Amino acid sequence: MHASFTRERRGSRARLPQTAPPLELRTVRFTNCRVLRGHALTPAELWVRGGTIVDPQALFWQGSTADQLVDCGGCIVAPGYIDVQINGGFGADFSTPDGICDALSTVAAGLLRHGVTAFLPTVISSSGAAYRAILPHLVPRAGSCRGAAVLGVHLEGPFISRAKPGCHPLEHLREPREAGSLRRACGEHLAHVKMVTLAPELRGSEVLVAELRAHRVIAAAGHSEATIAQLEAAQAAGVSMCTHLFNAMPPFRPEAPGLIGTLGSSARPAAYFGLIADGIHVHPASLKIAARARPDGVVLVTDAMAAMGLPPGRFCLGGVDVQVLETGEAYRVGTNTLAGATIPLDECVRRYKAYTGSSAVHALEAAALHPAQVLNIHDRKGALNVGSDADFIFLDDQLNVLRTYIGGELVWDLGADGAGEAGAGEAAPM
Amino acid sequence: MRLVIQESSEQVGELVAEYVCKRINDFAPSATRPFVLGLPTGSSPLLCYKHLVDSFKAGKVSFQYVVTFNMDEYCGLPRDHPESYHSFMWHHLFRHIDIQPQNVNILDGNAANFQTECDEYEEKIKELGGIKLFLAGIGPDGHIAFNEPGSSLSSRTRVKTLAQETVVANARFFGGDISAVPRMALTVGVATVLDAEEVLVLITGTHKAYALAKVVEEGVNHMFTVSAVQMHPKAIIVCDEDSTLELRVRTAKYFKSLPHRQEMLGLPVEGLNMGTGPEKAKRQKKE
């Protein structure tokens, strides 16, 4: 409905200097929008300078105004989504050493259209050799028109439960046992590891959690049969998240709720929990239970595999034949078995909102603010406060992504995409 | 002195905004010859600012070559404090229009030396050839800017200690905490206002009725500093019906019979060769 915007115009009202300054020094004023700020969508303006959200009042008293005006056509402006668990997409896979460099670029670029401005490439339990081949290439990078920002790596495994492996190869699962376990399992290239999913009930996990926290790595509980007591003990030791709640954990039992018990746990600080909000891996009713129980803890993730973002058709992914349907779901050819999660994060946000009856504000925060809080980067990302990175998206009222901006630069535009037009005259790809 | 009585505060804001636009447009300001406008804060000008913004958005006026001087600012309040007059002007006017930041002048309540700041303010007004039109509101006690009752009518820009009533009244803006209300302010003087080519005072609401009666029907009085506008050759008061409650019926009727509103907007006035005293008197007799 807001598919087209007024073309960016040099603000005749915004007093343009004779020669326009370079982008990084230009002040751009986004008007006529509803900005997600302070847990509400309010008619406001967004001012961006040097890749950061700035305070127009402070700027004014310093004697400067906007160089450029963008009319947002009344759309919603929300912080860019952050996906903390994504194993691949667009045919690429982060757990396959072959072509790992291209995989990162492919996924980073593909995510822009889905409103994702930052993500953690996620590697499942792998052999020591595979880790050593993959991790040196999964290096953080800033977001740009070439792709979403890479914030670091999420290691999903290998210290997970043999009883709850999901699709992780059993032969690569381990126990932490004693200090230095991560280095022994994954090699020396751990500097960019940002999050580790582990099973708290495994021997030596408390040592591992302590090591992770010492290096400011987020410890998440998942693929686990931990009791709620074990989870709460792990939280006290530094675990701050549960990985894809409901999936790869024992079902809820009233007398022994396990990890799902986090929904009712009083342990503080409360753990965030990932949700694959595709309505398939987690039933809409389950999503609703989680959303109602602890809305502030919801972190929407895709847990996507290589088939996400592929057009309908048949593909061979990692030696497995996969049929991708019109709806985006991917099945193993000739079976009723889902090949994995394939629903992009923007669609997860829409489904989550529809299934849970949540407000747009809550759905958007579950995909931006909460993941930023998990990563403890909410002073820079996941919000549109003064001083935040200018990573944001334009959305219509159905939460369809219309535009994606990173560092104040237009990096994806629905109006330009497909139609072959050259953007809206602003921020042409370099 | 002209007195224009409008039906509502809404109409007061509309008329004054329209007048400001007309003055700016008639003046046809340029970079080298800007229009110099004096501006107040407070509740009185709010509707006027709203209409000015609407006029700007409708393309009826540009503030590109308008230089503004504000009347006053608290001392010691951070510039970005929500109750500072910097913030007030930003939120209600400047953020919405095309005024150039360097053309905006507001006294710096955090200046190292208040008197120097005030002297330079006066100097700057003088350099720009004086203020063409000074808009003003008044307090219930008849103060103009922060020239509290008892201020000298020949005062210039300076630091003033606020009257206790003003501090108490303003506490509501500071979470009811009287200790948080600034005790001092920088303000233009009564004479600074009177120096302007034209002074336009907005008065609305029943709580200003007593002050309006004092200003219009009584003499120049340093306990009602706004009454000094009586001495100004070109002063206009625009008020609403509510604020006329304390006026004599005769006074209100007289001013209502005058075509001041039409004069302000440059509208034709039927059957009248207006503008001179004898003409008015003749008309009065006819009625």
mmCIF file of C-alpha atoms in Angstrom, chain A residues 35-386:
data_model
loop_
_atom_site.group_PDB
_atom_site.id
_atom_site.type_symbol
_atom_site.label_atom_id
_atom_site.label_comp_id
_atom_site.label_asym_id
_atom_site.label_seq_id
_atom_site.Cartn_x
_atom_site.Cartn_y
_atom_site.Cartn_z
ATOM 1 C CA VAL A 35 8.809 5.486 14.154
ATOM 2 C CA LEU A 36 9.115 2.542 16.548
ATOM 3 C CA ARG A 37 10.582 4.200 19.590
ATOM 4 C CA GLY A 38 9.921 3.831 23.292
ATOM 5 C CA HIS A 39 7.733 0.744 22.756
ATOM 6 C CA ALA A 40 5.299 2.640 20.558
ATOM 7 C CA LEU A 41 4.750 3.639 16.960
ATOM 8 C CA THR A 42 4.584 7.409 17.026
ATOM 9 C CA PRO A 43 4.502 9.973 14.260
ATOM 10 C CA ALA A 44 8.027 11.287 14.390
ATOM 11 C CA GLU A 45 10.983 12.134 12.281
ATOM 12 C CA LEU A 46 14.232 10.253 11.997
ATOM 13 C CA TRP A 47 17.427 12.231 11.448
ATOM 14 C CA VAL A 48 20.536 10.444 10.309
ATOM 15 C CA ARG A 49 24.104 11.661 10.011
ATOM 16 C CA GLY A 50 27.312 9.700 9.668
ATOM 17 C CA GLY A 51 25.456 6.375 9.878
ATOM 18 C CA THR A 52 23.929 7.243 13.229
ATOM 19 C CA ILE A 53 20.562 8.486 14.470
ATOM 20 C CA VAL A 54 21.048 12.076 15.568
ATOM 21 C CA ASP A 55 19.010 14.544 17.578
ATOM 22 C CA PRO A 56 17.752 17.230 15.194
ATOM 23 C CA GLN A 57 17.341 19.724 18.033
ATOM 24 C CA ALA A 58 20.968 19.409 19.119
ATOM 25 C CA LEU A 59 21.988 19.705 15.471
ATOM 26 C CA PHE A 60 19.881 22.831 15.050
ATOM 27 C CA TRP A 61 21.484 24.615 17.988
ATOM 28 C CA GLN A 62 24.859 23.701 16.536
ATOM 29 C CA GLY A 63 23.752 25.598 13.487
ATOM 30 C CA SER A 64 22.982 22.865 11.018
ATOM 31 C CA THR A 65 19.889 21.413 9.414
ATOM 32 C CA ALA A 66 19.079 18.584 7.029
ATOM 33 C CA ASP A 67 20.772 18.363 3.639
ATOM 34 C CA GLN A 68 18.278 15.937 2.261
ATOM 35 C CA LEU A 69 14.652 15.113 2.865
ATOM 36 C CA VAL A 70 13.061 11.672 2.505
ATOM 37 C CA ASP A 71 9.275 11.476 2.576
ATOM 38 C CA CYS A 72 8.430 8.039 3.940
ATOM 39 C CA GLY A 73 4.861 8.063 2.651
ATOM 40 C CA GLY A 74 3.347 7.391 6.060
ATOM 41 C CA CYS A 75 5.006 4.000 6.501
ATOM 42 C CA ILE A 76 6.315 2.349 9.658
ATOM 43 C CA VAL A 77 10.018 2.837 10.365
ATOM 44 C CA ALA A 78 11.423 0.145 12.648
ATOM 45 C CA PRO A 79 14.903 -1.003 13.613
ATOM 46 C CA GLY A 80 16.368 -3.567 11.217
ATOM 47 C CA TYR A 81 15.817 -7.188 12.172
ATOM 48 C CA ILE A 82 18.614 -9.174 13.790
ATOM 49 C CA ASP A 83 18.710 -12.940 13.266
ATOM 50 C CA VAL A 84 20.795 -14.683 15.913
ATOM 51 C CA GLN A 85 20.264 -18.150 14.505
ATOM 52 C CA ILE A 86 20.571 -18.744 10.793
ATOM 53 C CA ASN A 87 22.384 -21.764 9.382
ATOM 54 C CA GLY A 88 22.259 -20.674 5.779
ATOM 55 C CA GLY A 89 19.958 -19.650 2.986
ATOM 56 C CA PHE A 90 19.779 -18.862 -0.713
ATOM 57 C CA GLY A 91 21.444 -22.201 -1.429
ATOM 58 C CA ALA A 92 24.375 -21.541 0.918
ATOM 59 C CA ASP A 93 25.218 -23.313 4.176
ATOM 60 C CA PHE A 94 27.467 -22.098 6.993
ATOM 61 C CA SER A 95 28.343 -25.619 8.128
ATOM 62 C CA THR A 96 29.866 -26.646 4.811
ATOM 63 C CA PRO A 97 33.550 -25.727 4.398
ATOM 64 C CA ASP A 98 33.282 -25.663 0.586
ATOM 65 C CA GLY A 99 32.516 -22.147 -0.603
ATOM 66 C CA ILE A 100 32.146 -20.780 2.927
ATOM 67 C CA CYS A 101 33.395 -17.317 1.851
ATOM 68 C CA ASP A 102 30.750 -17.014 -0.816
ATOM 69 C CA ALA A 103 28.144 -18.449 1.532
ATOM 70 C CA LEU A 104 28.561 -15.551 3.935
ATOM 71 C CA SER A 105 28.282 -12.963 1.168
ATOM 72 C CA THR A 106 25.349 -14.718 -0.472
ATOM 73 C CA VAL A 107 23.320 -14.891 2.705
ATOM 74 C CA ALA A 108 24.261 -11.379 3.838
ATOM 75 C CA ALA A 109 23.094 -9.981 0.503
ATOM 76 C CA GLY A 110 19.940 -12.093 0.375
ATOM 77 C CA LEU A 111 18.815 -11.018 3.843
ATOM 78 C CA LEU A 112 18.498 -7.332 2.916
ATOM 79 C CA ARG A 113 15.163 -7.825 1.186
ATOM 80 C CA HIS A 114 13.845 -9.489 4.331
ATOM 81 C CA GLY A 115 14.659 -6.497 6.499
ATOM 82 C CA VAL A 116 17.530 -8.241 8.280
ATOM 83 C CA THR A 117 20.352 -5.768 8.871
ATOM 84 C CA ALA A 118 22.543 -7.956 11.096
ATOM 85 C CA PHE A 119 22.894 -11.652 11.838
ATOM 86 C CA LEU A 120 24.935 -14.384 13.439
ATOM 87 C CA PRO A 121 25.897 -17.067 10.916
ATOM 88 C CA THR A 122 25.199 -20.259 12.797
ATOM 89 C CA VAL A 123 27.267 -23.433 12.537
ATOM 90 C CA ILE A 124 25.832 -26.769 13.633
ATOM 91 C CA SER A 125 27.887 -29.490 15.363
ATOM 92 C CA SER A 126 30.752 -30.301 13.011
ATOM 93 C CA SER A 127 34.027 -32.157 12.933
ATOM 94 C CA GLY A 128 37.155 -30.471 14.251
ATOM 95 C CA ALA A 129 38.444 -30.228 10.701
ATOM 96 C CA ALA A 130 35.262 -28.590 9.481
ATOM 97 C CA TYR A 131 35.310 -26.025 12.299
ATOM 98 C CA ARG A 132 38.924 -25.216 11.516
ATOM 99 C CA ALA A 133 38.083 -24.755 7.851
ATOM 100 C CA ILE A 134 34.932 -22.703 8.431
ATOM 101 C CA LEU A 135 35.579 -20.413 11.409
ATOM 102 C CA PRO A 136 38.492 -18.405 9.933
ATOM 103 C CA HIS A 137 36.108 -17.247 7.193
ATOM 104 C CA LEU A 138 33.107 -16.279 9.309
ATOM 105 C CA VAL A 139 34.517 -12.869 10.155
ATOM 106 C CA PRO A 140 32.397 -9.973 11.381
ATOM 107 C CA ARG A 141 31.814 -7.260 8.852
ATOM 108 C CA ALA A 142 29.854 -4.066 8.753
ATOM 109 C CA GLY A 143 26.590 -3.941 6.889
ATOM 110 C CA SER A 144 26.422 -2.164 3.541
ATOM 111 C CA CYS A 145 24.622 -2.305 0.229
ATOM 112 C CA ARG A 146 26.473 -5.584 -0.242
ATOM 113 C CA GLY A 147 24.776 -7.248 2.670
ATOM 114 C CA ALA A 148 23.611 -7.338 6.268
ATOM 115 C CA ALA A 149 26.176 -6.924 9.032
ATOM 116 C CA VAL A 150 27.856 -10.068 10.334
ATOM 117 C CA LEU A 151 27.982 -9.676 14.109
ATOM 118 C CA GLY A 152 29.900 -12.863 14.846
ATOM 119 C CA VAL A 153 29.328 -16.592 14.868
ATOM 120 C CA HIS A 154 26.728 -18.649 16.685
ATOM 121 C CA LEU A 155 28.080 -22.123 17.430
ATOM 122 C CA GLU A 156 25.067 -24.399 17.808
ATOM 123 C CA GLY A 157 26.860 -27.349 19.361
ATOM 124 C CA PRO A 158 28.910 -29.418 19.570
ATOM 125 C CA PHE A 159 28.242 -29.570 23.345
ATOM 126 C CA ILE A 160 24.628 -30.627 23.070
ATOM 127 C CA SER A 161 22.583 -33.596 24.219
ATOM 128 C CA ARG A 162 22.822 -36.873 22.318
ATOM 129 C CA ALA A 163 19.142 -37.338 23.164
ATOM 130 C CA LYS A 164 18.131 -34.108 21.442
ATOM 131 C CA PRO A 165 20.425 -33.745 18.431
ATOM 132 C CA GLY A 166 17.870 -32.519 15.910
ATOM 133 C CA CYS A 167 19.664 -32.731 12.586
ATOM 134 C CA HIS A 168 23.146 -32.500 14.155
ATOM 135 C CA PRO A 169 25.345 -35.490 13.270
ATOM 136 C CA LEU A 170 25.667 -37.618 16.427
ATOM 137 C CA GLU A 171 29.331 -38.374 15.761
ATOM 138 C CA HIS A 172 30.258 -34.710 16.286
ATOM 139 C CA LEU A 173 28.508 -34.257 19.631
ATOM 140 C CA ARG A 174 30.732 -33.936 22.690
ATOM 141 C CA GLU A 175 30.765 -33.189 26.373
ATOM 142 C CA PRO A 176 32.697 -30.140 27.587
ATOM 143 C CA ARG A 177 34.165 -32.090 30.545
ATOM 144 C CA GLU A 178 36.975 -29.698 31.509
ATOM 145 C CA ALA A 179 38.458 -26.280 30.771
ATOM 146 C CA GLY A 180 39.466 -25.486 27.191
ATOM 147 C CA SER A 181 36.792 -27.705 25.668
ATOM 148 C CA LEU A 182 35.752 -25.244 22.985
ATOM 149 C CA ARG A 183 39.322 -24.803 21.776
ATOM 150 C CA ARG A 184 39.839 -28.557 21.650
ATOM 151 C CA ALA A 185 36.648 -29.080 19.669
ATOM 152 C CA CYS A 186 36.691 -26.093 17.331
ATOM 153 C CA GLY A 187 40.274 -24.932 17.057
ATOM 154 C CA GLU A 188 41.945 -21.580 17.588
ATOM 155 C CA HIS A 189 39.659 -19.321 15.576
ATOM 156 C CA LEU A 190 37.262 -18.463 18.333
ATOM 157 C CA ALA A 191 37.719 -14.703 18.451
ATOM 158 C CA HIS A 192 34.527 -14.072 16.494
ATOM 159 C CA VAL A 193 32.308 -16.525 18.326
ATOM 160 C CA LYS A 194 29.460 -14.488 19.768
ATOM 161 C CA MET A 195 27.043 -17.156 20.971
ATOM 162 C CA VAL A 196 27.249 -20.844 21.874
ATOM 163 C CA THR A 197 24.275 -23.159 22.258
ATOM 164 C CA LEU A 198 25.007 -25.909 24.749
ATOM 165 C CA ALA A 199 23.193 -28.440 26.917
ATOM 166 C CA PRO A 200 23.579 -27.353 30.570
ATOM 167 C CA GLU A 201 23.166 -30.926 31.855
ATOM 168 C CA LEU A 202 26.395 -32.108 30.213
ATOM 169 C CA ARG A 203 29.454 -32.778 32.324
ATOM 170 C CA GLY A 204 31.680 -29.702 32.511
ATOM 171 C CA SER A 205 29.108 -27.310 31.088
ATOM 172 C CA GLU A 206 29.449 -24.939 34.065
ATOM 173 C CA VAL A 207 33.176 -24.599 33.273
ATOM 174 C CA LEU A 208 32.351 -23.924 29.635
ATOM 175 C CA VAL A 209 29.731 -21.311 30.561
ATOM 176 C CA ALA A 210 32.226 -19.588 32.835
ATOM 177 C CA GLU A 211 34.821 -19.552 30.047
ATOM 178 C CA LEU A 212 32.300 -18.177 27.569
ATOM 179 C CA ARG A 213 31.188 -15.440 29.941
ATOM 180 C CA ALA A 214 34.804 -14.525 30.620
ATOM 181 C CA HIS A 215 35.137 -13.853 26.891
ATOM 182 C CA ARG A 216 31.749 -12.121 26.768
ATOM 183 C CA VAL A 217 30.281 -14.862 24.603
ATOM 184 C CA ILE A 218 26.531 -15.409 25.003
ATOM 185 C CA ALA A 219 25.745 -18.847 26.416
ATOM 186 C CA ALA A 220 22.414 -20.329 25.299
ATOM 187 C CA ALA A 221 20.744 -23.513 26.513
ATOM 188 C CA GLY A 222 19.393 -25.744 23.767
ATOM 189 C CA HIS A 223 19.326 -29.207 22.217
ATOM 190 C CA SER A 224 19.051 -30.239 25.811
ATOM 191 C CA GLU A 225 17.194 -32.387 28.310
ATOM 192 C CA ALA A 226 18.044 -30.062 31.176
ATOM 193 C CA THR A 227 15.602 -29.862 34.051
ATOM 194 C CA ILE A 228 14.284 -26.472 35.023
ATOM 195 C CA ALA A 229 16.548 -26.614 38.084
ATOM 196 C CA GLN A 230 19.546 -27.211 35.818
ATOM 197 C CA LEU A 231 18.457 -24.348 33.578
ATOM 198 C CA GLU A 232 18.058 -21.966 36.499
ATOM 199 C CA ALA A 233 21.441 -22.986 37.880
ATOM 200 C CA ALA A 234 22.937 -22.377 34.436
ATOM 201 C CA GLN A 235 21.250 -18.956 34.313
ATOM 202 C CA ALA A 236 22.868 -18.098 37.610
ATOM 203 C CA ALA A 237 26.190 -19.085 36.031
ATOM 204 C CA GLY A 238 25.602 -16.896 32.976
ATOM 205 C CA VAL A 239 23.302 -18.627 30.472
ATOM 206 C CA SER A 240 21.028 -15.875 29.150
ATOM 207 C CA MET A 241 19.022 -17.547 26.418
ATOM 208 C CA CYS A 242 17.180 -20.707 25.456
ATOM 209 C CA THR A 243 17.760 -21.764 21.853
ATOM 210 C CA HIS A 244 14.610 -22.317 19.753
ATOM 211 C CA LEU A 245 12.202 -22.972 22.583
ATOM 212 C CA PHE A 246 9.991 -26.067 22.141
ATOM 213 C CA ASN A 247 12.321 -27.548 19.504
ATOM 214 C CA ALA A 248 15.050 -30.062 20.412
ATOM 215 C CA MET A 249 13.953 -30.296 24.015
ATOM 216 C CA PRO A 250 11.655 -32.644 25.947
ATOM 217 C CA PRO A 251 7.949 -31.829 25.776
ATOM 218 C CA PHE A 252 6.390 -29.906 28.611
ATOM 219 C CA ARG A 253 5.470 -32.010 31.630
ATOM 220 C CA PRO A 254 3.730 -30.277 34.504
ATOM 221 C CA GLU A 255 5.838 -31.897 37.199
ATOM 222 C CA ALA A 256 9.078 -31.487 35.236
ATOM 223 C CA PRO A 257 8.752 -28.635 32.729
ATOM 224 C CA GLY A 258 12.350 -28.759 31.498
ATOM 225 C CA LEU A 259 13.613 -25.873 29.382
ATOM 226 C CA ILE A 260 10.054 -24.941 28.406
ATOM 227 C CA GLY A 261 9.599 -24.102 32.074
ATOM 228 C CA THR A 262 11.539 -20.914 31.365
ATOM 229 C CA LEU A 263 8.176 -19.454 30.345
ATOM 230 C CA GLY A 264 7.102 -19.562 33.967
ATOM 231 C CA SER A 265 10.463 -19.332 35.676
ATOM 232 C CA SER A 266 11.078 -16.598 38.216
ATOM 233 C CA ALA A 267 14.843 -16.874 37.885
ATOM 234 C CA ARG A 268 16.491 -13.505 37.389
ATOM 235 C CA PRO A 269 17.814 -12.238 35.111
ATOM 236 C CA ALA A 270 15.156 -13.927 32.979
ATOM 237 C CA ALA A 271 16.445 -15.859 29.990
ATOM 238 C CA TYR A 272 15.459 -14.810 26.487
ATOM 239 C CA PHE A 273 14.180 -17.584 24.269
ATOM 240 C CA GLY A 274 14.376 -18.089 20.528
ATOM 241 C CA LEU A 275 11.211 -18.947 18.636
ATOM 242 C CA ILE A 276 10.991 -20.299 15.110
ATOM 243 C CA ALA A 277 7.743 -18.495 14.351
ATOM 244 C CA ASP A 278 6.933 -20.293 11.118
ATOM 245 C CA GLY A 279 3.864 -22.018 12.561
ATOM 246 C CA ILE A 280 5.329 -25.355 11.472
ATOM 247 C CA HIS A 281 8.277 -26.010 13.762
ATOM 248 C CA VAL A 282 6.283 -24.358 16.510
ATOM 249 C CA HIS A 283 2.513 -24.622 16.329
ATOM 250 C CA PRO A 284 0.623 -21.302 16.382
ATOM 251 C CA ALA A 285 -0.911 -22.288 19.720
ATOM 252 C CA SER A 286 2.561 -22.856 21.177
ATOM 253 C CA LEU A 287 3.714 -19.497 19.850
ATOM 254 C CA LYS A 288 0.742 -17.880 21.536
ATOM 255 C CA ILE A 289 1.490 -19.582 24.845
ATOM 256 C CA ALA A 290 5.085 -18.343 24.729
ATOM 257 C CA ALA A 291 4.087 -14.832 23.649
ATOM 258 C CA ARG A 292 1.510 -14.533 26.413
ATOM 259 C CA ALA A 293 3.686 -16.081 29.094
ATOM 260 C CA ARG A 294 6.742 -13.914 28.688
ATOM 261 C CA PRO A 295 6.462 -11.425 25.796
ATOM 262 C CA ASP A 296 9.657 -9.600 26.784
ATOM 263 C CA GLY A 297 11.691 -12.772 26.331
ATOM 264 C CA VAL A 298 10.726 -13.577 22.747
ATOM 265 C CA VAL A 299 13.534 -13.551 20.198
ATOM 266 C CA LEU A 300 12.351 -14.472 16.722
ATOM 267 C CA VAL A 301 14.854 -16.570 14.759
ATOM 268 C CA THR A 302 14.675 -18.299 11.405
ATOM 269 C CA ASP A 303 16.944 -21.275 12.190
ATOM 270 C CA ALA A 304 17.026 -21.251 8.403
ATOM 271 C CA MET A 305 18.832 -23.785 6.243
ATOM 272 C CA ALA A 306 20.109 -23.441 2.701
ATOM 273 C CA ALA A 307 16.688 -23.711 1.061
ATOM 274 C CA MET A 308 15.446 -20.449 2.570
ATOM 275 C CA GLY A 309 15.034 -17.847 -0.128
ATOM 276 C CA LEU A 310 15.271 -20.292 -3.015
ATOM 277 C CA PRO A 311 12.607 -20.143 -5.689
ATOM 278 C CA PRO A 312 10.146 -23.040 -5.927
ATOM 279 C CA GLY A 313 11.797 -26.137 -7.459
ATOM 280 C CA ARG A 314 14.092 -29.047 -6.777
ATOM 281 C CA PHE A 315 17.566 -28.551 -5.351
ATOM 282 C CA CYS A 316 20.399 -30.682 -4.100
ATOM 283 C CA LEU A 317 21.550 -29.210 -0.803
ATOM 284 C CA GLY A 318 24.409 -30.855 1.061
ATOM 285 C CA GLY A 319 23.774 -34.110 -0.784
ATOM 286 C CA VAL A 320 20.061 -34.114 0.036
ATOM 287 C CA ASP A 321 17.401 -33.635 -2.642
ATOM 288 C CA VAL A 322 14.991 -30.957 -1.544
ATOM 289 C CA GLN A 323 11.740 -29.752 -3.076
ATOM 290 C CA VAL A 324 10.960 -26.093 -2.365
ATOM 291 C CA LEU A 325 7.249 -25.233 -2.509
ATOM 292 C CA GLU A 326 5.545 -21.988 -3.516
ATOM 293 C CA THR A 327 4.935 -21.278 0.169
ATOM 294 C CA GLY A 328 8.659 -21.373 0.881
ATOM 295 C CA GLU A 329 8.608 -24.655 2.805
ATOM 296 C CA ALA A 330 11.205 -27.250 1.740
ATOM 297 C CA TYR A 331 10.646 -30.994 1.925
ATOM 298 C CA ARG A 332 12.986 -33.888 1.353
ATOM 299 C CA VAL A 333 12.038 -35.168 -2.060
ATOM 300 C CA GLY A 334 9.589 -38.038 -1.888
ATOM 301 C CA THR A 335 8.853 -37.599 1.822
ATOM 302 C CA ASN A 336 6.644 -35.573 4.149
ATOM 303 C CA THR A 337 9.695 -34.570 6.109
ATOM 304 C CA LEU A 338 10.568 -30.899 6.339
ATOM 305 C CA ALA A 339 14.139 -30.341 5.260
ATOM 306 C CA GLY A 340 14.453 -27.628 7.920
ATOM 307 C CA ALA A 341 13.282 -24.142 8.608
ATOM 308 C CA THR A 342 13.020 -21.978 5.507
ATOM 309 C CA ILE A 343 10.749 -19.088 6.399
ATOM 310 C CA PRO A 344 12.552 -15.722 6.238
ATOM 311 C CA LEU A 345 12.490 -13.506 9.308
ATOM 312 C CA ASP A 346 10.123 -10.863 7.892
ATOM 313 C CA GLU A 347 7.572 -13.597 7.197
ATOM 314 C CA CYS A 348 8.175 -15.029 10.689
ATOM 315 C CA VAL A 349 7.371 -11.586 12.114
ATOM 316 C CA ARG A 350 4.109 -11.437 10.159
ATOM 317 C CA ARG A 351 3.133 -14.984 11.137
ATOM 318 C CA TYR A 352 4.080 -14.418 14.751
ATOM 319 C CA LYS A 353 1.897 -11.313 14.884
ATOM 320 C CA ALA A 354 -1.022 -13.097 13.237
ATOM 321 C CA TYR A 355 -0.768 -16.306 15.281
ATOM 322 C CA THR A 356 -0.300 -14.644 18.643
ATOM 323 C CA GLY A 357 -2.523 -11.610 18.150
ATOM 324 C CA SER A 358 0.399 -9.467 19.242
ATOM 325 C CA SER A 359 0.733 -5.817 18.419
ATOM 326 C CA ALA A 360 2.972 -4.743 15.573
ATOM 327 C CA VAL A 361 5.215 -3.105 18.153
ATOM 328 C CA HIS A 362 5.741 -6.359 20.031
ATOM 329 C CA ALA A 363 6.311 -8.405 16.875
ATOM 330 C CA LEU A 364 8.876 -5.904 15.603
ATOM 331 C CA GLU A 365 10.656 -5.741 18.946
ATOM 332 C CA ALA A 366 10.850 -9.537 19.080
ATOM 333 C CA ALA A 367 12.895 -9.460 15.872
ATOM 334 C CA ALA A 368 15.045 -6.401 16.607
ATOM 335 C CA LEU A 369 15.142 -5.072 20.161
ATOM 336 C CA HIS A 370 15.147 -8.420 21.957
ATOM 337 C CA PRO A 371 17.920 -10.018 19.861
ATOM 338 C CA ALA A 372 19.961 -6.853 20.374
ATOM 339 C CA GLN A 373 19.381 -7.167 24.115
ATOM 340 C CA VAL A 374 20.487 -10.800 24.058
ATOM 341 C CA LEU A 375 23.698 -9.728 22.355
ATOM 342 C CA ASN A 376 23.989 -6.761 24.709
ATOM 343 C CA ILE A 377 24.279 -4.338 21.791
ATOM 344 C CA HIS A 378 20.956 -2.558 22.329
ATOM 345 C CA ASP A 379 22.752 0.735 22.888
ATOM 346 C CA ARG A 380 23.681 0.619 19.178
ATOM 347 C CA LYS A 381 21.244 -1.717 17.476
ATOM 348 C CA GLY A 382 17.679 -2.924 17.795
ATOM 349 C CA ALA A 383 16.361 0.542 18.608
ATOM 350 C CA LEU A 384 16.145 3.923 16.934
ATOM 351 C CA ASN A 385 17.302 6.150 19.752
ATOM 352 C CA VAL A 386 19.666 9.062 19.343
#
